[in-house]
Short mmCIF file of C-alpha atoms and ligand atoms in Angstrom, two decimals:
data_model
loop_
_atom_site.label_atom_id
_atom_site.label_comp_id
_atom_site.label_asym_id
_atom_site.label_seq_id
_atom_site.Cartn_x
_atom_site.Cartn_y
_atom_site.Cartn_z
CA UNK W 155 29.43 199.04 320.49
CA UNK W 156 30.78 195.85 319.20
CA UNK W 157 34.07 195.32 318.21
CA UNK W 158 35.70 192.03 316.96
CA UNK W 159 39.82 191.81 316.77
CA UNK W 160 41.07 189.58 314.43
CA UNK W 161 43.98 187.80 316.05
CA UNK W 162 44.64 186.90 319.41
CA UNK W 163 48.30 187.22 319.79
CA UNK W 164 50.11 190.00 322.18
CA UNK W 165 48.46 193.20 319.80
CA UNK W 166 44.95 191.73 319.77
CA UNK W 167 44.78 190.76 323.22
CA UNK W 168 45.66 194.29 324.19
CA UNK W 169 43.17 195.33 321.82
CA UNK W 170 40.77 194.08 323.25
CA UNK W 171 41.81 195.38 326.87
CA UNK W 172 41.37 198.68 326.10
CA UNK W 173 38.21 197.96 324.02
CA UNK W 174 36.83 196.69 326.94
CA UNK W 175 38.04 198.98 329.59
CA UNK W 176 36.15 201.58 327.51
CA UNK W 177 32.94 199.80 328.05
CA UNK W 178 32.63 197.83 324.44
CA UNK W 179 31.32 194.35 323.86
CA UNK W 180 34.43 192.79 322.65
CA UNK W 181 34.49 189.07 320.98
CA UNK W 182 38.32 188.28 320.03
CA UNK W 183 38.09 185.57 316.82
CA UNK W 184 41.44 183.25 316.78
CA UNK W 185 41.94 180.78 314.61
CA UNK W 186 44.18 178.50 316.70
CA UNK W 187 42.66 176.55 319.48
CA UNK W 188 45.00 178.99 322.14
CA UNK W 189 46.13 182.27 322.30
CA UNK W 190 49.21 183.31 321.34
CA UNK W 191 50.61 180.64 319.39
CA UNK W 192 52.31 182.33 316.65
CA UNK W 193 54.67 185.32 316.56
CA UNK W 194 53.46 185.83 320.50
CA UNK W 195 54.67 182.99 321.44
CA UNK W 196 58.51 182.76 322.46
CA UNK W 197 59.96 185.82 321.74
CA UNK W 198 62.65 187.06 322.83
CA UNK W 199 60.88 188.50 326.23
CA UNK W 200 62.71 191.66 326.02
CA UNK W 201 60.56 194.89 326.74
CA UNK W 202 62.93 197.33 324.81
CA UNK W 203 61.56 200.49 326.08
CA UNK W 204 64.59 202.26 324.76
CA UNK W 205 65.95 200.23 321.88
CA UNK W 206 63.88 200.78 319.35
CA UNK W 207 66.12 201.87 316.74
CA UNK W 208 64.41 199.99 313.13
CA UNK W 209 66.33 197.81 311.32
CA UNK W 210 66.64 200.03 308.44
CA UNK W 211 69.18 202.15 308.79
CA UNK W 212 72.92 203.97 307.33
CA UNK W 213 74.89 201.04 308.80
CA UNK W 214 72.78 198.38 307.61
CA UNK W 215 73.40 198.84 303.58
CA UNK W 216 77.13 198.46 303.91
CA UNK W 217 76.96 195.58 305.74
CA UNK W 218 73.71 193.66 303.67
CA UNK W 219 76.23 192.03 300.66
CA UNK W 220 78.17 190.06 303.66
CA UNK W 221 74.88 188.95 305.94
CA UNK W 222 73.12 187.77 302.15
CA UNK W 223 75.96 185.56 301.57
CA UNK W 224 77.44 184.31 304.59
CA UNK W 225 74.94 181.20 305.64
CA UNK W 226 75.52 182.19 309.58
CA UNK W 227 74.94 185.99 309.37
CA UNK W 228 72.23 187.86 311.68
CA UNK W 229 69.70 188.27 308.27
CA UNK W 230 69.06 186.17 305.50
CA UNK W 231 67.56 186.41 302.75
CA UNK W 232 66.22 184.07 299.97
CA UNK W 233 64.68 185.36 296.29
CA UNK W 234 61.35 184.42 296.05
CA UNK W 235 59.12 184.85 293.14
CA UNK W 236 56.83 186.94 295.04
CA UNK W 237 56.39 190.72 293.88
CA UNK W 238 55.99 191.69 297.68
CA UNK W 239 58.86 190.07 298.72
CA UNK W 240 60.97 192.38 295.84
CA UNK W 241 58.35 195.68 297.04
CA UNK W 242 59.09 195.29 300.64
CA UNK W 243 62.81 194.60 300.35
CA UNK W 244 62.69 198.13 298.17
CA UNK W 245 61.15 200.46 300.22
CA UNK W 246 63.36 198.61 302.82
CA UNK W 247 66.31 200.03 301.44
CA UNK W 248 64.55 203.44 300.50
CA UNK W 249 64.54 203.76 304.61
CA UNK W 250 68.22 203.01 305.27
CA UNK W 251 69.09 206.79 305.49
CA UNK W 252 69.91 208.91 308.81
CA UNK W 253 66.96 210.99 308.35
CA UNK W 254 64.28 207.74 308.09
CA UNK W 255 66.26 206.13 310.83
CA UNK W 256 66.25 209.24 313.64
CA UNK W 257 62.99 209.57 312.49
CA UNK W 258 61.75 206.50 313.29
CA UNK W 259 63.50 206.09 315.72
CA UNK W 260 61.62 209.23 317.81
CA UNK W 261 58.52 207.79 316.67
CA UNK W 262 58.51 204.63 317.83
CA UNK W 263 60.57 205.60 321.09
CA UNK W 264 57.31 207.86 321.97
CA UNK W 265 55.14 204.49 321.77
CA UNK W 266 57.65 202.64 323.74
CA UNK W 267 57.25 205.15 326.49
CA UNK W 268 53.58 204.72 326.71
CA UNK W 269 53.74 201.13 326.38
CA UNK W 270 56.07 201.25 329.32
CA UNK W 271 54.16 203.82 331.56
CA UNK W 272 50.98 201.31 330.58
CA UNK W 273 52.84 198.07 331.59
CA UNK W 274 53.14 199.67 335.27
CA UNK W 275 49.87 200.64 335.40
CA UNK W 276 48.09 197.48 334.43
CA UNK W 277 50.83 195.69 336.82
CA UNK W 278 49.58 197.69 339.53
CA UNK W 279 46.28 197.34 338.74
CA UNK W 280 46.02 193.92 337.88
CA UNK W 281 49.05 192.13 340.85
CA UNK W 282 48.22 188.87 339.46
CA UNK W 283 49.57 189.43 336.29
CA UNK W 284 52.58 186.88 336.06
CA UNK W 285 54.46 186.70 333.53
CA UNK W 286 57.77 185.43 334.56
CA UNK W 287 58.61 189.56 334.36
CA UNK W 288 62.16 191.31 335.38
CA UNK W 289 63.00 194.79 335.65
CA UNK W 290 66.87 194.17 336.04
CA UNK W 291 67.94 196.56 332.98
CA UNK W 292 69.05 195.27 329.52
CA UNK W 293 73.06 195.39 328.56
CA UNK W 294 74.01 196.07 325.11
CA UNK W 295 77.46 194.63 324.44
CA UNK W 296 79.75 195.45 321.32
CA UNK W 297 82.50 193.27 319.86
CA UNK W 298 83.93 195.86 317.68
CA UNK W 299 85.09 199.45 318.45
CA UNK W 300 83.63 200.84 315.56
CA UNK W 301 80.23 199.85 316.62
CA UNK W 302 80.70 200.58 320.39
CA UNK W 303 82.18 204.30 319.35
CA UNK W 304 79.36 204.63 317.08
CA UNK W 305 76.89 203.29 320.15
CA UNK W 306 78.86 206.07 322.07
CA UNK W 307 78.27 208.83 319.66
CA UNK W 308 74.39 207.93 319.97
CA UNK W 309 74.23 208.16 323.63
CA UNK W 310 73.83 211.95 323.60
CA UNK W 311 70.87 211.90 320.63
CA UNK W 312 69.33 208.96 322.92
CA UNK W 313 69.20 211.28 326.28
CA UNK W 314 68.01 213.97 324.09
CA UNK W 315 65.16 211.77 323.48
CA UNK W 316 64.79 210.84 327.26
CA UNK W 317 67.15 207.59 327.31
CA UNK W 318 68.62 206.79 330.22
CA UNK W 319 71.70 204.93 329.21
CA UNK W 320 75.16 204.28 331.13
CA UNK W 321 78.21 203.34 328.90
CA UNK W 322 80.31 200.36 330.46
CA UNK W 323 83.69 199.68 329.80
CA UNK W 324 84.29 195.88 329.48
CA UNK W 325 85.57 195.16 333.22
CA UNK W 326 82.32 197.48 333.87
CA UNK W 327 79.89 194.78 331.75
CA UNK W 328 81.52 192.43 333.91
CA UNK W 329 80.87 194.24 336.72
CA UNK W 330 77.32 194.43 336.04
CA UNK W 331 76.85 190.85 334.54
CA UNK W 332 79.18 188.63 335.71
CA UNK W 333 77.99 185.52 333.66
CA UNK W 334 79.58 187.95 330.59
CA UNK W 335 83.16 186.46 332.32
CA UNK W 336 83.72 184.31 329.51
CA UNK W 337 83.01 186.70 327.02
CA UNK W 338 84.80 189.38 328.37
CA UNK W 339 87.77 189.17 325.81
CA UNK W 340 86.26 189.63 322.85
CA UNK W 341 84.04 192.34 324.36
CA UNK W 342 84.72 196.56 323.93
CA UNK W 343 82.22 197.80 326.13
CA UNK W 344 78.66 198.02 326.19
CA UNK W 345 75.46 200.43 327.00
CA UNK W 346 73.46 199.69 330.16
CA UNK W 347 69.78 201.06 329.93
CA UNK W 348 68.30 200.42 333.52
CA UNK W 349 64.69 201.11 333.04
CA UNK W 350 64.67 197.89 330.61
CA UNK W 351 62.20 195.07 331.38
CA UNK W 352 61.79 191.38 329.96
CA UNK W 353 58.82 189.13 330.65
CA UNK W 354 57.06 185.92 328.98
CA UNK W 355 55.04 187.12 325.77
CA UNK W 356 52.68 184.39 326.26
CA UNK W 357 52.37 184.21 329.71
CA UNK W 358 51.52 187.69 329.40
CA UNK W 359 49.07 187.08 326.52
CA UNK W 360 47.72 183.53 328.80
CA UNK W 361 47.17 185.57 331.69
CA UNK W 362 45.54 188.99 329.73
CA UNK W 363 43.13 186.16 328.23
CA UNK W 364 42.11 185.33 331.46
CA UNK W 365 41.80 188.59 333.10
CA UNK W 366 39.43 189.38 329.73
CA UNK W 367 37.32 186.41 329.60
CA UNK W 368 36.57 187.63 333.61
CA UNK W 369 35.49 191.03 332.30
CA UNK W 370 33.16 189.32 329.83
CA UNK W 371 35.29 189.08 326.28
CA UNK W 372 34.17 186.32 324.06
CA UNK W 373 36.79 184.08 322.76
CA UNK W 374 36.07 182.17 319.45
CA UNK W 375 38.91 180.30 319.22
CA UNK W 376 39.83 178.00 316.55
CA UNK W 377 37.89 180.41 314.29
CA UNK W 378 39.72 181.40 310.97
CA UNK W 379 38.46 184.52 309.20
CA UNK W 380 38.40 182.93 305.35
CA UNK W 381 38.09 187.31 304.15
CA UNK W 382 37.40 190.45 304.87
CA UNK W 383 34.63 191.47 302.29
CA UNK W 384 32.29 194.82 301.36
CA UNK W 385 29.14 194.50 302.62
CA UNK W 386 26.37 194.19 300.21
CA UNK W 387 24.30 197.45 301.33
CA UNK W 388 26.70 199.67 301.71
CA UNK W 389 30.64 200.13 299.89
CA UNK W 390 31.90 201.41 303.08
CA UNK W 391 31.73 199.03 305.17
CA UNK W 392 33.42 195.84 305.60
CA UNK W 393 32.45 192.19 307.25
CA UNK W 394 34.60 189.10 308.66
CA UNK W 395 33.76 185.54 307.36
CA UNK W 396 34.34 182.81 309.31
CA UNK W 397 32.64 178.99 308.05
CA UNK W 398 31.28 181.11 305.67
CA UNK W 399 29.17 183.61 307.90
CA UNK W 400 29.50 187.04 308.41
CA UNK W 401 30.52 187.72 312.00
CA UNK W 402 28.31 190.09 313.65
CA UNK W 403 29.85 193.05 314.85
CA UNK W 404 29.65 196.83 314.41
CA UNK W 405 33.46 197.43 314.29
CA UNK W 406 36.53 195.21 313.36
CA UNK W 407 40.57 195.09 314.63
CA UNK W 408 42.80 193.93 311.97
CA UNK W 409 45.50 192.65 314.43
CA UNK W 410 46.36 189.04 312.59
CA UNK W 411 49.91 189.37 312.57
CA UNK W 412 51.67 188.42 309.54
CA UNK W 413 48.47 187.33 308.23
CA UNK W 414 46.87 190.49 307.85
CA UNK W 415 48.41 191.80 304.47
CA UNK W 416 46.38 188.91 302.90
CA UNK W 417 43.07 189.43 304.22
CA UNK W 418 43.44 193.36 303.18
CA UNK W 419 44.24 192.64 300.04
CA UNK W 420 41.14 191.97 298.53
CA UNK W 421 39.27 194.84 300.06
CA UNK W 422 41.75 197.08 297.66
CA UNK W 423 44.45 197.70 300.53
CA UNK W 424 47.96 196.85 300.65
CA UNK W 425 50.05 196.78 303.78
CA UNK W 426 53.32 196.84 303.45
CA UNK W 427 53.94 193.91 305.50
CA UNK W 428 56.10 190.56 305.38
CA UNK W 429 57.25 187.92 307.35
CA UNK W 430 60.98 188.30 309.28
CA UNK W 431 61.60 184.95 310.52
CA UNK W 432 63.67 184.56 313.53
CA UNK W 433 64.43 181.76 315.69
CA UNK W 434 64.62 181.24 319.73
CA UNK W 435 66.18 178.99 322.39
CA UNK W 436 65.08 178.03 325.59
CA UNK W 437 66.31 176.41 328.60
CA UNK W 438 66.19 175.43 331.92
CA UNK W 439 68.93 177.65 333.81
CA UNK W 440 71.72 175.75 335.62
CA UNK W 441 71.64 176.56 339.24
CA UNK W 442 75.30 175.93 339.50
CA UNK W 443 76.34 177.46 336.15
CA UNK W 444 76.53 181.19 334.94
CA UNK W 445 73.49 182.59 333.13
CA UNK W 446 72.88 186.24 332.65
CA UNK W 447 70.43 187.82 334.98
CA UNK W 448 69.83 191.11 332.81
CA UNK W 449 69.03 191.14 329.53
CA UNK W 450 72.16 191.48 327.08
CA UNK W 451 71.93 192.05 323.54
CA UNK W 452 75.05 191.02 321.49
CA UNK W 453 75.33 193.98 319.07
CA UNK W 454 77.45 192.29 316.73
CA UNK W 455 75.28 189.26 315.81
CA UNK W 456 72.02 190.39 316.75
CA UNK W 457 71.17 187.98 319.27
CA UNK W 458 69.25 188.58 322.35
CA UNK W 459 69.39 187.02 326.11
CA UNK W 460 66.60 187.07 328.80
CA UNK W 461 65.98 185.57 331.92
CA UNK W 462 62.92 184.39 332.27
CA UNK W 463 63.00 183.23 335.71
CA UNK W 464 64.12 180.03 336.52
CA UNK W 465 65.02 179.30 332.07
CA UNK W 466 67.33 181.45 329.73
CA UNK W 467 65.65 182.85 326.08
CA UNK W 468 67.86 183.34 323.08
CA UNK W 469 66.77 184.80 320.40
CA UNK W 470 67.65 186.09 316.87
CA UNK W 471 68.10 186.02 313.09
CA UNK W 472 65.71 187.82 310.55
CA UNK W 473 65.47 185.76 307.49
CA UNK W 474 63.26 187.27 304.71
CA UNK W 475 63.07 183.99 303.16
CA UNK W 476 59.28 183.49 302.64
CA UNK W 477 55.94 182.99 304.51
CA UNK W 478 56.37 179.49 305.97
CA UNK W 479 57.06 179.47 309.59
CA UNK W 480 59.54 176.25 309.24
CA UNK W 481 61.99 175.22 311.11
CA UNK W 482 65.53 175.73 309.28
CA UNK W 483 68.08 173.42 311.25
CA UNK W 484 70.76 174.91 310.05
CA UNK W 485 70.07 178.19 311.32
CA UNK W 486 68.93 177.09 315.23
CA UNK W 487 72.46 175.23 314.91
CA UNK W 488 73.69 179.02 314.19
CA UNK W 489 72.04 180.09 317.04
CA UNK W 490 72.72 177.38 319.46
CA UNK W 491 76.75 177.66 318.67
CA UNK W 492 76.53 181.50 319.56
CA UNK W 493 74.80 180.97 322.76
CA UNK W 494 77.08 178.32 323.80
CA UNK W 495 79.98 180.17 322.75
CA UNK W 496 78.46 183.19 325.12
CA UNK W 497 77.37 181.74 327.87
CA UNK W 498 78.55 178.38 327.70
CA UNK W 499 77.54 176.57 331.42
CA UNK W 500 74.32 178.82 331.58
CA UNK W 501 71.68 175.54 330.84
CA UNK W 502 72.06 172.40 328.10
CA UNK W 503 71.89 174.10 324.45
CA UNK W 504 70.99 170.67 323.01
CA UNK W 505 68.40 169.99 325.19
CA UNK W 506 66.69 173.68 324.50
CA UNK W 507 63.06 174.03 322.89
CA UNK W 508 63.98 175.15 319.31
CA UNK W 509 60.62 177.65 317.74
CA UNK W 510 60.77 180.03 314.71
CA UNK W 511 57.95 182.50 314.75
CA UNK W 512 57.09 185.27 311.92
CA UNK W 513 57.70 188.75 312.85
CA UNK W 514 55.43 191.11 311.32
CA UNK W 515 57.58 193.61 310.04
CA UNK W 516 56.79 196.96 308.21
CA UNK W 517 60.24 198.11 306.00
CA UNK W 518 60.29 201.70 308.53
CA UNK W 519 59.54 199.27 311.60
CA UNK W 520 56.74 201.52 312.30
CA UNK W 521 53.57 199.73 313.13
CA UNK W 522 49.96 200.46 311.29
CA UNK W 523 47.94 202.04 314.01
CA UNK W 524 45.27 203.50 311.65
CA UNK W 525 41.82 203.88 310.11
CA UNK W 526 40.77 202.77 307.10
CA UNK W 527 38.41 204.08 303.82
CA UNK W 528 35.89 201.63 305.17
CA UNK W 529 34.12 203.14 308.25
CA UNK W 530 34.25 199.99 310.57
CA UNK W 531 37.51 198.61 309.72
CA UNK W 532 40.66 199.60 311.84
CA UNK W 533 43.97 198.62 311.49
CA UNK W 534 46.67 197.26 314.54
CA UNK W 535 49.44 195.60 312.79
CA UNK W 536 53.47 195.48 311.66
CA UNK W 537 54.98 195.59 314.87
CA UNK W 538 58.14 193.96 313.66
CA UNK W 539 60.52 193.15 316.07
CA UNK W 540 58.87 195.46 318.73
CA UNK W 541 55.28 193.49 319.08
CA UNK W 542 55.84 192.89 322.95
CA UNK W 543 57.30 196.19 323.57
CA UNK W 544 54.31 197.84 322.05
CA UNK W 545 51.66 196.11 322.34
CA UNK W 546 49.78 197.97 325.59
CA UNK W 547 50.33 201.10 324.10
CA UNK W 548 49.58 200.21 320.25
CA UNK W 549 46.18 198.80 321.94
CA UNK W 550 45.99 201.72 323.98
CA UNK W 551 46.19 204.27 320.44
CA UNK W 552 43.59 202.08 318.43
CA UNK W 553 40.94 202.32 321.24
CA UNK W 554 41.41 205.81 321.38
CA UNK W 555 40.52 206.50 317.48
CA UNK W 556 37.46 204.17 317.58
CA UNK W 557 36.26 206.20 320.57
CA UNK W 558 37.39 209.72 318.70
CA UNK W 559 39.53 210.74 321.50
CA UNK W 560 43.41 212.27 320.77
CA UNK W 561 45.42 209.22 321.23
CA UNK W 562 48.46 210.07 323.72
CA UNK W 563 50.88 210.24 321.32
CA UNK W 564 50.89 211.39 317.95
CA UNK W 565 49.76 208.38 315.42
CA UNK W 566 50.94 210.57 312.32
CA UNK W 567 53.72 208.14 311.54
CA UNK W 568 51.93 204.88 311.72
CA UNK W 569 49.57 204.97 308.89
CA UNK W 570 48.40 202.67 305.93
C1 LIG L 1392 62.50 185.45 317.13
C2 LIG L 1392 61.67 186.61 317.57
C3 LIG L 1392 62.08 187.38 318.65
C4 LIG L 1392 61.32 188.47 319.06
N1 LIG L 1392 61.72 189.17 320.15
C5 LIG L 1392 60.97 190.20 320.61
C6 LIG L 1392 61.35 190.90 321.79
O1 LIG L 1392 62.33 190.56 322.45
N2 LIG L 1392 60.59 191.96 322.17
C7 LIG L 1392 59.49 192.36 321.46
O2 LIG L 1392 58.88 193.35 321.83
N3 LIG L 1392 59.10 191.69 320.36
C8 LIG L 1392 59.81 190.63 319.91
N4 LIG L 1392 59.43 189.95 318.78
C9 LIG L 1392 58.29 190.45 318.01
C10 LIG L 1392 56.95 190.03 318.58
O3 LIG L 1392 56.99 188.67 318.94
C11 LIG L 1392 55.87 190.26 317.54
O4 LIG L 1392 55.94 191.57 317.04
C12 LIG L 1392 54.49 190.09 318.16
O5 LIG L 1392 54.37 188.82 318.73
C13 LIG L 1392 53.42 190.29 317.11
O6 LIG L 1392 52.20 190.10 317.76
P1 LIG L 1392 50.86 190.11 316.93
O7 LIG L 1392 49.77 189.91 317.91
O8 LIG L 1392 50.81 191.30 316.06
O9 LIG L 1392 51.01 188.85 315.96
P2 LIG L 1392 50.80 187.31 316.33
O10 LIG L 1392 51.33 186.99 317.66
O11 LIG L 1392 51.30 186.52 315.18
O12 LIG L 1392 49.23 187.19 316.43
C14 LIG L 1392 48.40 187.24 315.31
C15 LIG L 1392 47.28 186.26 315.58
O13 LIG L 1392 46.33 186.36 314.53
C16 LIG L 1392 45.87 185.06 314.25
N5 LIG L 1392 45.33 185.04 312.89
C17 LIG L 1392 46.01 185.27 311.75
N6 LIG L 1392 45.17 185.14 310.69
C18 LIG L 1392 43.97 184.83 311.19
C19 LIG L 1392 42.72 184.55 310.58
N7 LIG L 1392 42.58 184.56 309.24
N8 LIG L 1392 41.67 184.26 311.37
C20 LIG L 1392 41.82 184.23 312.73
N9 LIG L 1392 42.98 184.46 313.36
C21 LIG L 1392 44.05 184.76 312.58
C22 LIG L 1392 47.11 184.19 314.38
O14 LIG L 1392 46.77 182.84 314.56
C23 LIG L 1392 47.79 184.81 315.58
O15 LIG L 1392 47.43 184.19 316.79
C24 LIG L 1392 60.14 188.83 318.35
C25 LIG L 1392 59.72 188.05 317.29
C26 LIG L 1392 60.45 186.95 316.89
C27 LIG L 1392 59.96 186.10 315.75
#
């Protein structure tokens, strides 16, 4: 068969790995000149196996007012005049209960897993796969003791769920990261998750573009599909356009990212998908100053650290503040003050590549993993905050219901 995925960022590339492991012709159509150069593209490298916990949940409403108003908060968010905007935010809120959350939660966490059983297997597999990768464990740190009690009270439910997690007192975070010195006094502990990996998105997605064009995927890059539109002959099928040709191709991946809620529309289908910006750092690490070697995750503000070998990754903030992927200076001077204040000899904050990238975010922060009412027309999108963590095995899952087989886990959760 022939299958074209729309969208070569982290979820189209492995898309088209599995596509092609099972023996398809695979063409991947990207409408940048590289791969990877959106959402995919500096991240904040963390493989959160075990935090996957959506954004949507009880402690979130409480705290919403403050974060809306306050011009440094974690999430911002900006009225637009823009019905999906007002939808999204909606069923957003509709999920903030226990129930959604845990639920969730369990789903996504069983996707994680395969994702990271995957990510060792195509490691071993393919030993030339570098992507700047660590498996040194990621470090949750809380500020407050309200949220590190109510981290605490989780542990249990998360071992329940198969969660390896160790909770640190703060001379213990130390312990375990000493570049966290400095913070130490404003810290109340923190949860240690060992199994916890962080990597380069897109020198993952550079180097699974390689390995694919070797096993005989066609790239058509700088390609942009205009629509998605009925074929004439019959009403159940479906056809990409691209300088105003149909694309030949028996079956089509919707993995465009952000982008994909547009091109579904007119076909009748609407994905409850919109754009979370969020911002990241990165610099050169100092060799003689202190920059965390695992990745830590500052509860409080939301912010995220990995090492990505010889540089340091910061990233953060989820502004629901439109489509435009534009650089907001006020909020990368946010994010520089908090990583200074953190870590503050770890590399020069002013000299650090500032990018903003789209997250493509579902209001459960379940991804689309589905089939559609037109017979050649699949759905891989709305991996949110999670698209690195879950890309291997949301590729993995939409092979495995083109070629009819019972996916590994149960897709029940992630539909249209
Ligand atoms: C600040 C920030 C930090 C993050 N941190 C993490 C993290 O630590 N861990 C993690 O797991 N995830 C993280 N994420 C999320 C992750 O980056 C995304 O979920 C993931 O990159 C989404 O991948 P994607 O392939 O679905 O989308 P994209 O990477 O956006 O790829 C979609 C591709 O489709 C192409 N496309 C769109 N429309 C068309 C068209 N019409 N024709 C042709 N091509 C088209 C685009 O050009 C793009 O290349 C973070 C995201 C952000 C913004």
């Amino acid at each position: 068969m022939h299958v074209l995925v729309l969208g070569a960022g982290v979820t189209g590339l492995a898309t088209a790995w599995y596509l092609r492991e099972d023996g398809h012709t695979v063409t991947v159509v990207e409408r940048n000149e590289d791969v990877a150069l959106e959402s995919s593209f500096a991240n904040g490298g963390q493989l959160s196996y075990s935090y996957v916990a959506p954004l949507a949940g009880p402690g979130i409403l409480s705290k919403l007012p403050s974060w809306l108003l306050r011009g440094d908060s974690p999430i911002r968010f900006r009225p637009r005049l823009d019905p999906d905007q007002w939808r999204w935010l909606a069923q957003f809120v509709g999920a903030c209960t226990q129930r959604q959350s845990e639920l969730s939660t369990r789903r996504l966490l069983a996707l994680s897993f395969l994702s990271r059983d995957l990510m060792q297997q195509l490691q071993t597999s393919e030993p030339g796969l570098h992507f700047s990768h660590s498996n040194a464990g990621k470090l949750v740190v809380h500020r407050k003791r309200a949220s590190f009690d109510a981290a605490l009270r989780l542990l249990d439910y998360q071992r329940s769920l198969g969660c390896e997690q160790q909770a640190l007192d703060t001379r213990e975070c130390v312990e375990k990261e000493p570049a966290l010195a400095h913070l130490a006094g404003q810290l109340q502990g923190g949860i240690f998750t060992p199994g916890e990996d962080s990597g380069d998105c897109y020198q993952f997605c550079v180097g699974m573009s390689r390995l694919l064009q070797a096993r005989g995927v066609e790239f058509r890059l700088g390609t942009k599909v205009t629509a998605l539109r009925r074929v004439q002959s019959s009403d159940r099928r479906v056809e990409a356009l691209a300088d105003n040709r149909a694309i030949d191709a028996d079956q089509i991946v919707l993995a465009a990212g952000a982008a994909s809620a547009a091109l579904l529309k007119p076909l009748g289908l609407r994905a409850p998908l919109y754009p979370l910006k969020g911002y990241s750092l990165t610099t050169q690490v100092d060799p003689h100053g202190h920059a965390p070697h695992i990745s830590i995750t500052d509860f409080e503000r939301k912010i995220v650290y990995a090492r990505l070998g010889d540089r340091l990754r910061v990233a953060g903030m989820a502004d629901v503040t439109g489509r435009r992927a534009d650089v907001d200076p006020s909020r990368v001077a946010t994010l520089r003050a908090e990583s200074v204040a953190a870590f503050p000899d770890a590399g020069n904050f002013d000299e650090a590549t500032v990018w903003c990238g789209l997250r493509p975010a579902t209001p459960h922060s379940t991804p689309i993993i589905d089939s559609t009412c037109y017979e050649n027309l699949w759905l891989n999108l709305g991996q949110g905050a999670l698209g690195f963590t879950l890309a291997l095995a949301s590729g993995r899952s939409i092979a495995d219901l083109i070629a009819r087989r019972r996916p590994a886990v149960p897709l029940d959760g992630f539909t249209l």
